[in-house]
CSV table of C-alpha atoms and ligand atoms in Angstrom, one decimal:
chain,number,residue,atom,x,y,z
A,1,UNK,CA,5.8,148.6,219.4
A,2,UNK,CA,9.6,149.1,218.9
A,3,UNK,CA,10.6,152.6,217.7
A,4,UNK,CA,13.8,151.4,216.0
A,5,UNK,CA,14.7,148.1,214.4
A,6,UNK,CA,17.3,147.2,217.2
A,7,UNK,CA,15.0,147.7,220.2
A,8,UNK,CA,14.4,144.5,222.2
A,9,UNK,CA,10.8,143.3,222.1
A,10,UNK,CA,8.6,141.4,224.5
A,11,UNK,CA,7.9,138.0,222.9
A,12,UNK,CA,5.9,134.9,223.8
A,13,UNK,CA,6.5,131.5,222.3
A,14,UNK,CA,3.5,129.1,222.5
A,15,UNK,CA,4.5,125.4,222.7
A,16,UNK,CA,8.0,124.6,224.0
A,17,UNK,CA,8.7,121.3,222.3
A,18,UNK,CA,11.7,121.0,220.1
A,19,UNK,CA,11.1,123.9,217.9
A,20,UNK,CA,9.5,126.2,220.5
A,21,UNK,CA,12.2,125.7,223.2
A,22,UNK,CA,15.0,126.4,220.8
A,23,UNK,CA,13.2,129.4,219.3
A,24,UNK,CA,12.5,130.9,222.7
A,25,UNK,CA,16.1,130.6,224.0
A,26,UNK,CA,17.4,131.9,220.7
A,27,UNK,CA,15.2,134.9,220.7
A,28,UNK,CA,16.4,135.7,224.3
A,29,UNK,CA,20.0,135.3,222.9
A,30,UNK,CA,19.1,138.0,220.3
A,31,UNK,CA,18.3,140.3,223.2
A,32,UNK,CA,14.5,140.0,223.5
A,33,UNK,CA,12.5,139.4,226.6
A,34,UNK,CA,10.8,136.0,226.1
A,35,UNK,CA,8.2,133.9,227.9
A,36,UNK,CA,7.8,130.3,226.7
A,37,UNK,CA,4.3,129.0,227.3
A,38,UNK,CA,4.1,125.2,227.7
A,39,UNK,CA,1.0,123.4,228.8
A,40,UNK,CA,2.9,120.4,230.1
A,41,UNK,CA,3.8,121.7,233.5
A,42,UNK,CA,6.7,119.2,234.1
A,43,UNK,CA,8.3,120.3,230.8
A,44,UNK,CA,7.9,124.0,231.6
A,45,UNK,CA,9.5,123.5,235.0
A,46,UNK,CA,12.3,121.4,233.6
A,47,UNK,CA,13.1,124.1,231.0
A,48,UNK,CA,12.8,126.9,233.7
A,49,UNK,CA,15.4,124.9,235.7
A,50,UNK,CA,17.8,124.8,232.7
A,51,UNK,CA,17.2,121.1,232.1
A,52,UNK,CA,16.6,120.1,228.4
A,53,UNK,CA,14.0,117.4,228.0
A,54,UNK,CA,15.7,116.2,224.7
A,55,UNK,CA,19.2,115.8,223.3
A,56,UNK,CA,20.4,118.7,221.1
A,57,UNK,CA,24.0,119.6,220.9
A,58,UNK,CA,24.7,123.2,222.3
A,59,UNK,CA,21.1,123.8,223.4
A,60,UNK,CA,21.6,123.3,227.1
A,61,UNK,CA,24.4,126.0,227.2
A,62,UNK,CA,22.1,128.4,225.2
A,63,UNK,CA,19.2,127.7,227.5
A,64,UNK,CA,21.2,128.3,230.7
A,65,UNK,CA,22.8,131.5,229.2
A,66,UNK,CA,19.3,132.8,228.3
A,67,UNK,CA,17.9,132.0,231.7
A,68,UNK,CA,20.9,133.5,233.5
A,69,UNK,CA,20.4,136.7,231.5
A,70,UNK,CA,17.0,137.1,233.1
A,71,UNK,CA,15.4,137.5,229.6
A,72,UNK,CA,13.9,134.1,229.4
A,73,UNK,CA,11.2,132.5,231.5
A,74,UNK,CA,8.7,129.7,231.1
A,75,UNK,CA,5.1,129.4,232.3
A,76,UNK,CA,2.1,127.1,231.7
A,77,UNK,CA,-0.6,129.6,231.8
A,78,UNK,CA,-1.5,131.5,228.6
A,79,UNK,CA,-2.2,134.6,230.7
A,80,UNK,CA,1.6,135.0,231.0
A,81,UNK,CA,1.7,135.8,227.2
A,82,UNK,CA,-0.4,138.9,227.8
A,83,UNK,CA,1.2,142.1,226.6
A,84,UNK,CA,3.9,140.6,224.4
A,85,UNK,CA,4.3,142.4,221.1
A,86,UNK,CA,4.8,139.2,219.1
A,87,UNK,CA,3.4,135.7,219.9
A,88,UNK,CA,5.1,132.8,218.1
A,89,UNK,CA,3.0,129.6,217.7
A,90,UNK,CA,5.3,126.6,217.7
A,91,UNK,CA,3.1,123.7,218.6
A,92,UNK,CA,3.3,120.3,216.8
A,93,UNK,CA,1.3,119.2,213.7
A,94,UNK,CA,1.6,115.4,213.8
A,95,UNK,CA,0.1,113.0,211.3
A,96,UNK,CA,-3.5,112.3,212.0
A,97,UNK,CA,-4.0,108.7,213.3
A,98,UNK,CA,-4.9,106.4,210.4
A,99,UNK,CA,-4.8,109.2,207.8
A,100,UNK,CA,-2.2,111.1,205.8
A,101,UNK,CA,-3.5,114.6,206.8
A,102,UNK,CA,-1.9,116.7,209.5
A,103,UNK,CA,-3.6,117.0,212.8
A,104,UNK,CA,-4.2,120.7,213.5
A,105,UNK,CA,-5.8,120.2,216.9
A,106,UNK,CA,-2.8,121.8,218.7
A,107,UNK,CA,-2.5,124.8,216.4
A,108,UNK,CA,-6.2,125.5,216.6
A,109,UNK,CA,-6.3,125.1,220.4
A,110,UNK,CA,-3.2,127.3,220.9
A,111,UNK,CA,-4.5,130.0,218.6
A,112,UNK,CA,-7.9,130.0,220.3
A,113,UNK,CA,-6.5,130.3,223.8
A,114,UNK,CA,-4.0,133.0,222.6
A,115,UNK,CA,-6.8,135.1,221.2
A,116,UNK,CA,-8.2,135.3,224.7
A,117,UNK,CA,-5.2,137.3,225.9
A,118,UNK,CA,-4.2,139.0,222.6
A,119,UNK,CA,-4.3,142.8,222.4
A,120,UNK,CA,-4.6,145.2,219.5
A,121,UNK,CA,-1.4,146.0,217.7
A,122,UNK,CA,0.1,142.6,218.6
A,123,UNK,CA,1.3,140.1,216.0
A,124,UNK,CA,0.7,136.4,216.0
A,125,UNK,CA,3.4,134.5,214.1
A,126,UNK,CA,2.8,130.9,213.1
A,127,UNK,CA,6.0,128.8,212.8
A,128,UNK,CA,4.4,125.3,212.9
A,129,UNK,CA,4.3,123.3,209.6
A,130,UNK,CA,0.7,123.5,208.4
A,131,UNK,CA,-1.3,122.6,205.3
A,132,UNK,CA,-1.6,125.5,202.9
A,133,UNK,CA,-4.7,127.6,203.7
A,134,UNK,CA,-4.4,127.4,207.5
A,135,UNK,CA,-2.8,130.8,208.0
A,136,UNK,CA,-5.6,132.6,206.1
A,137,UNK,CA,-8.2,130.8,208.2
A,138,UNK,CA,-6.4,131.7,211.5
A,139,UNK,CA,-5.9,135.3,210.4
A,140,UNK,CA,-9.7,135.7,209.9
A,141,UNK,CA,-10.2,134.4,213.5
A,142,UNK,CA,-7.7,136.8,214.9
A,143,UNK,CA,-9.1,139.7,213.0
A,144,UNK,CA,-12.7,138.9,214.0
A,145,UNK,CA,-11.9,138.5,217.7
A,146,UNK,CA,-9.2,141.1,218.2
A,147,UNK,CA,-9.5,144.1,215.8
A,148,UNK,CA,-6.1,145.7,215.4
A,149,UNK,CA,-4.1,142.5,215.9
A,150,UNK,CA,-2.6,140.6,212.9
A,151,UNK,CA,-1.1,137.3,211.9
A,152,UNK,CA,2.0,136.4,209.9
A,153,UNK,CA,3.4,133.0,208.8
A,154,UNK,CA,7.1,132.5,209.3
A,155,UNK,CA,8.1,128.8,208.7
A,156,UNK,CA,11.1,127.3,210.4
A,157,UNK,CA,13.8,125.2,208.7
A,158,UNK,CA,15.9,123.9,211.6
A,159,UNK,CA,17.4,120.5,211.5
A,160,UNK,CA,17.6,118.4,214.7
A,161,UNK,CA,21.2,118.2,215.7
A,162,UNK,CA,21.9,121.7,214.3
A,163,UNK,CA,18.9,123.4,215.8
A,164,UNK,CA,20.7,126.3,217.6
A,165,UNK,CA,22.9,127.2,214.6
A,166,UNK,CA,20.0,126.9,212.2
A,167,UNK,CA,17.8,129.2,214.3
A,168,UNK,CA,20.5,131.9,214.9
A,169,UNK,CA,22.0,131.7,211.4
A,170,UNK,CA,19.3,130.5,209.1
A,171,UNK,CA,19.8,130.1,205.3
A,172,UNK,CA,16.8,132.3,204.7
A,173,UNK,CA,13.9,134.1,206.4
A,174,UNK,CA,10.4,133.6,204.9
A,175,UNK,CA,7.6,136.0,206.0
A,176,UNK,CA,4.0,135.4,204.9
A,177,UNK,CA,2.5,138.7,205.6
A,178,UNK,CA,-1.2,140.0,205.7
A,179,UNK,CA,-0.6,142.9,203.3
A,180,UNK,CA,0.3,140.4,200.5
A,181,UNK,CA,-2.5,138.0,201.5
A,182,UNK,CA,-5.5,140.2,201.0
A,183,UNK,CA,-5.9,141.0,204.7
A,184,UNK,CA,-6.1,144.5,205.8
A,185,UNK,CA,-4.3,145.2,209.1
A,186,UNK,CA,-2.8,148.1,210.9
A,187,UNK,CA,0.3,146.0,212.0
A,188,UNK,CA,3.3,146.2,209.6
A,189,UNK,CA,4.2,142.5,210.0
A,190,UNK,CA,7.4,142.8,207.9
A,191,UNK,CA,8.7,145.6,210.1
A,192,UNK,CA,7.9,143.8,213.3
A,193,UNK,CA,9.6,140.6,212.1
A,194,UNK,CA,12.6,142.6,211.0
A,195,UNK,CA,12.8,144.0,214.5
A,196,UNK,CA,12.6,140.5,216.0
A,197,UNK,CA,15.3,139.2,213.7
A,198,UNK,CA,17.3,142.4,213.5
A,199,UNK,CA,20.7,140.7,214.0
A,200,UNK,CA,19.9,137.9,211.5
A,201,UNK,CA,18.7,140.5,208.9
A,202,UNK,CA,21.9,142.5,209.6
A,203,UNK,CA,24.0,139.4,208.8
A,204,UNK,CA,22.6,139.7,205.2
A,205,UNK,CA,20.4,136.6,205.5
A,206,UNK,CA,18.3,136.4,202.4
A,207,UNK,CA,14.6,137.3,203.0
A,208,UNK,CA,11.5,136.4,201.1
A,209,UNK,CA,8.4,138.4,201.9
A,210,UNK,CA,5.3,136.9,200.5
A,211,UNK,CA,1.7,135.8,201.0
A,212,UNK,CA,0.5,133.2,203.5
A,213,UNK,CA,0.0,130.4,201.0
A,214,UNK,CA,3.5,130.7,199.5
A,215,UNK,CA,5.1,130.9,203.0
A,216,UNK,CA,3.2,127.8,204.1
A,217,UNK,CA,4.2,126.0,200.9
A,218,UNK,CA,7.9,126.9,201.0
A,219,UNK,CA,8.2,124.7,204.1
A,220,UNK,CA,6.4,121.6,202.7
A,221,UNK,CA,8.0,122.1,199.3
A,222,UNK,CA,11.5,122.2,200.8
A,223,UNK,CA,10.9,119.0,202.9
A,224,UNK,CA,9.4,117.3,199.8
A,225,UNK,CA,12.4,118.2,197.7
A,226,UNK,CA,14.8,116.8,200.4
A,227,UNK,CA,12.7,113.6,200.7
A,228,UNK,CA,12.7,113.2,196.9
A,229,UNK,CA,16.4,113.7,196.7
A,230,UNK,CA,17.0,110.9,199.2
A,231,UNK,CA,14.5,108.6,197.5
A,232,UNK,CA,16.1,109.3,194.2
A,233,UNK,CA,19.5,108.1,195.3
A,234,UNK,CA,17.8,105.2,197.0
A,235,UNK,CA,16.1,104.2,193.8
A,236,UNK,CA,19.5,104.4,192.1
A,237,UNK,CA,20.7,102.1,194.9
A,238,UNK,CA,18.1,99.5,194.0
A,239,UNK,CA,19.3,99.7,190.4
A,240,UNK,CA,22.9,99.4,191.5
A,241,UNK,CA,22.0,96.2,193.4
A,242,UNK,CA,20.4,94.9,190.2
A,243,UNK,CA,23.3,95.7,188.0
A,244,UNK,CA,26.4,95.4,190.2
A,245,UNK,CA,27.1,99.2,190.1
A,246,UNK,CA,28.1,101.2,193.2
A,247,UNK,CA,25.7,103.9,194.5
A,248,UNK,CA,28.3,105.7,196.6
A,249,UNK,CA,30.5,106.3,193.6
A,250,UNK,CA,27.5,107.2,191.5
A,251,UNK,CA,26.4,109.8,194.1
A,252,UNK,CA,29.9,111.2,194.3
A,253,UNK,CA,30.1,111.5,190.5
A,254,UNK,CA,26.7,113.1,189.9
A,255,UNK,CA,27.2,115.3,193.0
A,256,UNK,CA,30.1,117.0,191.4
A,257,UNK,CA,27.6,118.7,189.1
A,258,UNK,CA,26.8,121.7,191.2
A,259,UNK,CA,23.3,121.8,189.7
A,260,UNK,CA,22.7,118.5,191.5
A,261,UNK,CA,25.0,118.8,194.5
A,262,UNK,CA,26.3,116.0,196.8
A,263,UNK,CA,24.3,116.9,199.9
A,264,UNK,CA,21.3,114.7,200.7
A,265,UNK,CA,22.5,112.1,198.3
A,266,UNK,CA,23.5,109.6,200.9
A,267,UNK,CA,21.9,106.3,200.0
A,268,UNK,CA,21.0,103.8,202.7
A,269,UNK,CA,18.1,103.2,205.0
A,270,UNK,CA,16.3,106.3,204.0
A,271,UNK,CA,14.6,109.1,205.8
A,272,UNK,CA,12.6,109.0,209.1
A,273,UNK,CA,11.9,111.4,211.9
A,274,UNK,CA,9.1,113.7,212.9
A,275,UNK,CA,9.1,115.8,209.8
A,276,UNK,CA,9.9,114.5,206.4
A,277,UNK,CA,7.6,111.4,206.4
A,278,UNK,CA,4.6,113.2,207.9
A,279,UNK,CA,5.1,116.4,205.9
A,280,UNK,CA,5.1,114.7,202.5
A,281,UNK,CA,2.0,112.7,203.5
A,282,UNK,CA,0.2,115.8,204.7
A,283,UNK,CA,1.2,117.7,201.5
A,284,UNK,CA,-0.4,114.9,199.4
A,285,UNK,CA,-3.5,114.9,201.5
A,286,UNK,CA,-3.8,118.7,201.1
A,287,UNK,CA,-3.3,118.5,197.4
A,288,UNK,CA,-6.1,116.0,197.2
A,289,UNK,CA,-8.4,118.3,199.1
A,290,UNK,CA,-7.5,121.1,196.7
A,291,UNK,CA,-8.2,118.9,193.6
A,292,UNK,CA,-4.6,118.9,192.7
A,293,UNK,CA,-3.6,115.4,193.8
A,294,UNK,CA,-2.0,114.5,190.5
A,295,UNK,CA,0.7,117.1,191.1
A,296,UNK,CA,2.0,115.2,194.0
A,297,UNK,CA,1.4,111.5,193.1
A,298,UNK,CA,5.2,111.2,192.7
A,299,UNK,CA,5.5,111.7,196.5
A,300,UNK,CA,3.7,108.5,197.0
A,301,UNK,CA,6.5,106.8,195.1
A,302,UNK,CA,9.1,108.8,197.1
A,303,UNK,CA,7.4,107.3,200.3
A,304,UNK,CA,7.3,103.8,198.8
A,305,UNK,CA,11.0,103.8,197.8
A,306,UNK,CA,11.8,105.0,201.3
A,307,UNK,CA,9.8,102.3,203.1
A,308,UNK,CA,11.2,99.6,200.7
A,309,UNK,CA,14.8,100.3,202.0
A,310,UNK,CA,13.8,99.1,205.4
A,311,UNK,CA,12.4,95.8,204.1
A,312,UNK,CA,15.5,95.4,201.9
A,313,UNK,CA,17.8,95.8,204.9
A,314,UNK,CA,16.0,93.0,206.8
A,315,UNK,CA,16.3,90.8,203.7
A,316,UNK,CA,20.0,91.5,203.4
A,317,UNK,CA,20.4,90.6,207.1
A,318,UNK,CA,18.7,87.3,206.5
A,319,UNK,CA,20.8,86.7,203.4
A,320,UNK,CA,24.1,87.2,205.2
A,321,UNK,CA,22.9,85.1,208.2
A,322,UNK,CA,22.7,82.0,205.9
A,323,UNK,CA,19.1,82.6,204.9
A,324,UNK,CA,17.6,82.3,208.3
A,325,UNK,CA,17.1,84.8,211.1
A,326,UNK,CA,15.8,82.3,213.6
A,327,UNK,CA,17.9,82.4,216.8
A,328,UNK,CA,20.6,84.6,215.1
A,329,UNK,CA,22.2,87.2,217.3
A,330,UNK,CA,22.1,90.6,215.7
A,331,UNK,CA,23.7,93.8,217.0
A,332,UNK,CA,22.0,97.0,216.0
A,333,UNK,CA,24.1,100.1,216.2
A,334,UNK,CA,21.9,103.2,216.4
A,335,UNK,CA,18.3,103.7,217.2
A,336,UNK,CA,17.7,107.5,216.7
A,337,UNK,CA,16.3,108.5,213.3
A,338,UNK,CA,19.6,110.2,212.6
A,339,UNK,CA,22.9,110.9,214.5
A,340,UNK,CA,23.1,113.8,217.1
A,341,UNK,CA,19.5,113.3,218.1
A,342,UNK,CA,17.6,111.2,220.6
A,343,UNK,CA,14.5,111.4,218.5
A,344,UNK,CA,13.1,108.0,217.6
A,345,UNK,CA,9.9,109.1,215.8
A,346,UNK,CA,9.6,106.9,212.7
A,347,UNK,CA,13.1,105.8,213.1
A,348,UNK,CA,14.3,103.5,210.2
A,349,UNK,CA,16.7,101.8,212.6
A,350,UNK,CA,14.1,100.8,215.1
A,351,UNK,CA,11.7,99.7,212.3
A,352,UNK,CA,14.4,97.3,211.1
A,353,UNK,CA,15.4,96.2,214.6
A,354,UNK,CA,11.7,95.3,215.4
A,355,UNK,CA,11.2,93.4,212.1
A,356,UNK,CA,14.3,91.4,212.7
A,357,UNK,CA,13.2,90.5,216.2
A,358,UNK,CA,9.7,89.6,215.0
A,359,UNK,CA,11.3,87.3,212.5
A,360,UNK,CA,13.0,85.3,215.2
A,361,UNK,CA,16.4,87.1,215.5
A,362,UNK,CA,17.9,87.8,218.9
A,363,UNK,CA,18.4,91.6,218.6
A,364,UNK,CA,20.4,93.9,220.8
A,365,UNK,CA,20.1,97.6,220.2
A,366,UNK,CA,22.5,100.4,221.3
A,367,UNK,CA,22.6,104.1,220.8
A,368,UNK,CA,24.6,106.9,222.5
A,369,UNK,CA,21.5,109.1,223.3
A,370,UNK,CA,18.2,107.5,222.4
A,371,UNK,CA,18.1,104.4,224.7
A,372,UNK,CA,15.8,106.1,227.3
A,373,UNK,CA,13.3,106.8,224.6
A,374,UNK,CA,13.6,103.3,223.2
A,375,UNK,CA,13.1,101.7,226.6
A,376,UNK,CA,10.0,103.9,227.1
A,377,UNK,CA,8.4,103.2,223.7
A,378,UNK,CA,9.8,99.9,222.5
A,379,UNK,CA,10.0,97.8,225.6
A,380,UNK,CA,10.1,94.6,223.6
A,381,UNK,CA,13.6,95.5,222.3
A,382,UNK,CA,16.7,94.5,224.3
A,383,UNK,CA,18.8,97.6,224.9
A,384,UNK,CA,22.5,97.7,225.9
A,385,UNK,CA,24.8,100.6,226.6
A,386,UNK,CA,27.8,100.0,224.4
A,387,UNK,CA,28.4,98.6,220.8
A,388,UNK,CA,30.7,95.9,222.4
A,389,UNK,CA,27.8,94.6,224.5
A,390,UNK,CA,25.5,94.7,221.6
A,391,UNK,CA,27.9,92.8,219.4
A,392,UNK,CA,28.9,90.1,221.9
A,393,UNK,CA,28.6,86.8,220.2
A,394,UNK,CA,26.8,88.4,217.2
A,395,UNK,CA,26.2,86.7,213.9
A,396,UNK,CA,25.9,90.1,212.2
A,397,UNK,CA,26.4,93.7,213.1
A,398,UNK,CA,24.1,96.3,211.5
A,399,UNK,CA,25.0,100.0,211.5
A,400,UNK,CA,21.6,101.7,211.2
A,401,UNK,CA,22.3,105.3,212.5
A,402,UNK,CA,25.7,106.7,211.6
A,403,UNK,CA,26.8,108.2,214.9
A,404,UNK,CA,30.5,109.4,214.8
A,405,UNK,CA,31.5,106.9,217.5
A,406,UNK,CA,30.3,104.0,215.4
A,407,UNK,CA,31.9,105.3,212.3
A,408,UNK,CA,35.2,105.5,214.2
A,409,UNK,CA,35.0,101.9,215.7
A,410,UNK,CA,38.3,100.0,215.3
A,411,UNK,CA,37.2,97.0,213.2
A,412,UNK,CA,40.1,95.0,214.5
A,413,UNK,CA,39.4,95.1,218.2
A,414,UNK,CA,35.7,95.3,217.8
A,415,UNK,CA,35.9,92.1,215.8
A,416,UNK,CA,37.1,90.2,218.8
A,417,UNK,CA,33.7,90.3,220.5
A,418,UNK,CA,31.5,89.0,217.6
A,419,UNK,CA,31.0,85.4,216.6
A,420,UNK,CA,31.2,86.1,212.9
A,421,UNK,CA,32.7,89.2,211.3
A,422,UNK,CA,29.8,90.3,209.2
A,423,UNK,CA,28.8,94.0,209.0
A,424,UNK,CA,25.9,95.5,207.2
A,425,UNK,CA,26.4,99.2,206.7
A,426,UNK,CA,22.8,100.6,206.5
A,427,UNK,CA,24.1,104.2,206.1
A,428,UNK,CA,27.1,103.7,203.8
A,429,UNK,CA,29.1,105.4,206.5
A,430,UNK,CA,31.9,102.9,207.4
A,431,UNK,CA,35.4,102.8,205.9
A,432,UNK,CA,34.8,99.7,203.9
A,433,UNK,CA,38.4,99.0,203.1
A,434,UNK,CA,39.4,99.1,206.8
A,435,UNK,CA,36.6,96.7,207.8
A,436,UNK,CA,37.4,94.3,205.0
A,437,UNK,CA,41.1,94.4,205.8
A,438,UNK,CA,40.2,93.4,209.4
A,439,UNK,CA,38.5,90.3,208.1
A,440,UNK,CA,34.9,91.5,208.0
A,441,UNK,CA,32.4,90.6,205.3
A,442,UNK,CA,31.0,94.0,204.4
A,443,UNK,CA,27.6,94.5,202.8
A,444,UNK,CA,25.7,97.7,202.2
A,445,UNK,CA,22.6,98.9,200.3
A,446,UNK,CA,23.4,99.7,196.7
A,447,UNK,CA,27.0,98.7,196.9
A,448,UNK,CA,29.0,96.2,194.9
A,449,UNK,CA,29.8,92.9,196.6
A,450,UNK,CA,33.4,91.9,196.5
B,1,UGA,C1,14.2,118.1,208.3
B,1,UGA,C2,14.7,119.2,207.3
B,1,UGA,O1,16.0,118.9,206.9
B,1,UGA,C3,14.7,120.6,208.0
B,1,UGA,O2,15.1,121.6,207.1
B,1,UGA,C4,13.3,120.9,208.5
B,1,UGA,O3,13.2,122.1,209.2
B,1,UGA,C5,12.9,119.8,209.5
B,1,UGA,O4,12.9,118.5,208.8
B,1,UGA,C6,11.5,120.1,209.9
B,1,UGA,O5,10.6,120.0,209.1
B,1,UGA,O6,11.3,120.5,211.1
B,1,UGA,P1,15.3,116.7,210.3
B,1,UGA,O7,14.0,116.0,210.3
B,1,UGA,O8,15.9,117.2,211.6
B,1,UGA,O9,15.1,118.0,209.4
B,1,UGA,O10,16.4,115.8,209.6
B,1,UGA,P2,17.2,115.7,208.3
B,1,UGA,O11,18.6,116.1,208.5
B,1,UGA,O12,16.5,116.4,207.1
B,1,UGA,O13,17.2,114.1,208.0
B,1,UGA,C7,15.9,113.5,207.8
B,1,UGA,C8,16.2,112.0,207.5
B,1,UGA,O14,16.8,111.8,206.2
B,1,UGA,C9,17.1,111.3,208.5
B,1,UGA,O15,16.5,110.0,208.8
B,1,UGA,C10,18.4,111.1,207.8
B,1,UGA,O16,19.1,109.9,208.2
B,1,UGA,C11,17.9,110.9,206.3
B,1,UGA,N1,18.9,111.2,205.3
B,1,UGA,C12,19.4,112.5,205.2
B,1,UGA,C13,19.2,110.3,204.4
B,1,UGA,O17,18.8,109.1,204.4
B,1,UGA,N2,20.2,110.6,203.4
B,1,UGA,C14,20.7,111.8,203.3
B,1,UGA,O18,21.5,112.0,202.4
B,1,UGA,C15,20.3,112.8,204.2
């Protein structure tokens, strides 16, 4: 174990998906010697060669720098994790098929196989998003099988698109440690984690040291709050549509109150991705198991409001297309669940595109980064490389993911390729005035029609 709090450590990172790969390279950047363990051999080889299997701004540079330093390596065999002082568990916890609950198969399998190579004095650190109670259960397994080893829970709050900055400069550090969780271990988990994050701690990053249950809940509570904030403004958008009010001005006005804040008050198509939707559902499922389901029934409404926005978008498209989608040409700009990502998991944009197509429209989808994933998983959708190709002869253009290059389209020249200048701004991201001045009919969720 490190003698002083700046000494580099030997670390392993189990699971090199989005979270794990970024964590592993970032820890090497902080000076540690890191081995990333990834069971998918092709993925491990790709990362070892400096090729990033997903789109994340700034990550490829970080990965190459860490590989070049000689401090980062990847392997597929858990045996390579042997001897590390700290083992981070970063595997996925997707939604269970046909249920709300989280699927813990990967966390359990990773921990079980890690235990086989774990030594006394070593620390297992869970980073995956798990239902409250998981850490205590895993800590018992670790203690029973490897006396002298310990487990901590250290949730991650990184956002796709900002993953590198969020990992190296997080808003806060949260440690769920054994000493505050009724577990008796020889390892001082707080001290070890302070050594791992020495540079981040030295930056003055706020730190919360707590028990396992609180650490686990911080993560799901944070994502639930963010989802609630988005659905709140989208509920206001529904009311704005009913009253003729304007949700963007409403958000600006209430956002000036710094108790409320303007961030995460962008009304539109709502939230998607691999985290917010599944995390609020898993949280509800866990509350039910604990007999506290009433506390989270509001999250069901948060989920409902969110899903209704997608249906409303399809209705709005039908409305502007003279009440029929049959045979209409629709351009869909954006397929990723948000800009600066190629992630299409539970993407609101693709959900809308698919519904339009099922209802008889002729849909063309474009996205700067996500098309390979769309082609792989949504082969029924017609994909094209540029917004101009998507919009050729279109009866309506739908902006569904607010990539910068779409926000910056010149409505005048872009208008030359369409059949009818109708734009539906699913993210309230376009300069309405500019589009209207160029002769477009502009419609958006929660906005006044003029
Ligand atoms: C989210 C959280 O923001 C991270 O803090 C967390 O670590 C991560 O989940 C996780 O659990 O791993 P992420 O899924 O990358 O991060 O994306 P967000 O930036 O939170 O956006 C989520 C969705 O909400 C997107 O579809 C976005 O378009 C939508 N959104 C966001 C809105 O509809 N309106 C807004 O005002 C903001």
